[in-house]
Amino acid sequence: TQYRINSGRDIQDIPYIEIENAMKYALVQQIAIDKEDLKRLTAQQLGYTRKGNNINIATEYALNELVKAEFATLQGDKVCMKG
């Protein structure tokens, strides 16, 4: 589970797996968290202080992948770590 913190890259240049890893780390720390808060924390861990449209798209995609992989579940607006 690796990702580079504050690498100075544009969010579009970061592989989705790296965004997913940052999101996994944030979710493991929180166990359950509001969806938008998780996306914000993920962006912060990657070095972004503001959440624009591209960051929103990338973190939404990463979250959907974690749900598909059964790492997390969505319960309304709350994301919970599975297992």
mmCIF file of C-alpha atoms in Angstrom:
data_model
loop_
_atom_site.group_PDB
_atom_site.id
_atom_site.type_symbol
_atom_site.label_atom_id
_atom_site.label_comp_id
_atom_site.label_asym_id
_atom_site.label_seq_id
_atom_site.Cartn_x
_atom_site.Cartn_y
_atom_site.Cartn_z
ATOM 1 C CA THR A 1 0.000 0.000 0.000
ATOM 2 C CA GLN A 2 2.108 2.858 -1.284
ATOM 3 C CA TYR A 3 1.503 6.377 -2.497
ATOM 4 C CA ARG A 4 3.694 9.445 -2.804
ATOM 5 C CA ILE A 5 2.879 12.311 -0.490
ATOM 6 C CA ASN A 6 2.917 15.788 -2.020
ATOM 7 C CA SER A 7 4.788 14.794 -5.159
ATOM 8 C CA GLY A 8 3.854 17.981 -7.004
ATOM 9 C CA ARG A 9 2.116 16.014 -9.744
ATOM 10 C CA ASP A 10 -1.204 16.943 -11.280
ATOM 11 C CA ILE A 11 -3.976 14.631 -10.068
ATOM 12 C CA GLN A 12 -4.410 13.413 -13.660
ATOM 13 C CA ASP A 13 -0.796 12.180 -13.627
ATOM 14 C CA ILE A 14 -1.273 10.019 -10.530
ATOM 15 C CA PRO A 15 -2.153 6.373 -11.221
ATOM 16 C CA TYR A 16 -5.542 5.396 -9.814
ATOM 17 C CA ILE A 17 -3.943 2.608 -7.771
ATOM 18 C CA GLU A 18 -1.918 5.237 -5.930
ATOM 19 C CA ILE A 19 -5.063 7.257 -5.203
ATOM 20 C CA GLU A 20 -6.779 4.068 -4.033
ATOM 21 C CA ASN A 21 -3.843 3.292 -1.717
ATOM 22 C CA ALA A 22 -4.049 6.760 -0.146
ATOM 23 C CA MET A 23 -7.800 6.272 0.278
ATOM 24 C CA LYS A 24 -7.292 2.836 1.846
ATOM 25 C CA TYR A 25 -4.844 4.341 4.326
ATOM 26 C CA ALA A 26 -7.326 7.075 5.291
ATOM 27 C CA LEU A 27 -10.161 4.576 5.642
ATOM 28 C CA VAL A 28 -8.115 2.187 7.799
ATOM 29 C CA GLN A 29 -7.395 5.114 10.143
ATOM 30 C CA GLN A 30 -11.076 6.089 10.371
ATOM 31 C CA ILE A 31 -12.928 2.728 9.936
ATOM 32 C CA ALA A 32 -16.082 4.642 8.905
ATOM 33 C CA ILE A 33 -16.252 8.180 7.518
ATOM 34 C CA ASP A 34 -18.466 10.480 5.480
ATOM 35 C CA LYS A 35 -17.848 10.004 1.758
ATOM 36 C CA GLU A 36 -16.885 13.627 1.092
ATOM 37 C CA ASP A 37 -14.604 13.693 4.139
ATOM 38 C CA LEU A 38 -12.831 10.558 2.885
ATOM 39 C CA LYS A 39 -12.323 12.123 -0.534
ATOM 40 C CA ARG A 40 -10.976 15.298 1.104
ATOM 41 C CA LEU A 41 -8.595 13.335 3.363
ATOM 42 C CA THR A 42 -7.365 11.329 0.395
ATOM 43 C CA ALA A 43 -6.649 14.502 -1.563
ATOM 44 C CA GLN A 44 -4.824 15.974 1.444
ATOM 45 C CA GLN A 45 -2.675 12.863 1.797
ATOM 46 C CA LEU A 46 -1.656 13.268 -1.824
ATOM 47 C CA GLY A 47 -0.654 16.884 -1.148
ATOM 48 C CA TYR A 48 -3.693 18.786 -2.427
ATOM 49 C CA THR A 49 -5.106 21.524 -0.211
ATOM 50 C CA ARG A 50 -8.126 22.297 -2.377
ATOM 51 C CA LYS A 51 -10.548 19.869 -3.962
ATOM 52 C CA GLY A 52 -11.333 20.813 -7.564
ATOM 53 C CA ASN A 53 -13.323 18.932 -10.165
ATOM 54 C CA ASN A 54 -10.414 16.739 -11.349
ATOM 55 C CA ILE A 55 -9.634 15.704 -7.778
ATOM 56 C CA ASN A 56 -13.307 14.989 -7.158
ATOM 57 C CA ILE A 57 -13.477 12.778 -10.267
ATOM 58 C CA ALA A 58 -10.284 10.893 -9.369
ATOM 59 C CA THR A 59 -11.257 10.261 -5.747
ATOM 60 C CA GLU A 60 -14.794 9.238 -6.731
ATOM 61 C CA TYR A 61 -13.353 6.708 -9.187
ATOM 62 C CA ALA A 62 -10.954 5.382 -6.532
ATOM 63 C CA LEU A 63 -13.806 5.017 -4.047
ATOM 64 C CA ASN A 64 -15.916 3.118 -6.573
ATOM 65 C CA GLU A 65 -12.979 0.771 -7.216
ATOM 66 C CA LEU A 66 -12.566 0.097 -3.484
ATOM 67 C CA VAL A 67 -16.267 -0.737 -3.239
ATOM 68 C CA LYS A 68 -16.018 -3.059 -6.282
ATOM 69 C CA ALA A 69 -12.991 -4.764 -4.705
ATOM 70 C CA GLU A 70 -15.049 -5.192 -1.517
ATOM 71 C CA PHE A 71 -12.534 -3.259 0.572
ATOM 72 C CA ALA A 72 -15.259 -0.772 1.539
ATOM 73 C CA THR A 73 -19.028 -0.447 1.568
ATOM 74 C CA LEU A 74 -21.230 2.571 1.028
ATOM 75 C CA GLN A 75 -24.096 3.084 3.452
ATOM 76 C CA GLY A 76 -25.820 6.229 2.297
ATOM 77 C CA ASP A 77 -23.167 8.957 2.501
ATOM 78 C CA LYS A 78 -20.973 6.921 4.857
ATOM 79 C CA VAL A 79 -18.053 4.769 3.742
ATOM 80 C CA CYS A 80 -17.189 1.809 5.958
ATOM 81 C CA MET A 81 -14.188 -0.451 5.822
ATOM 82 C CA LYS A 82 -15.280 -3.985 5.110
ATOM 83 C CA GLY A 83 -14.102 -6.873 7.209
#
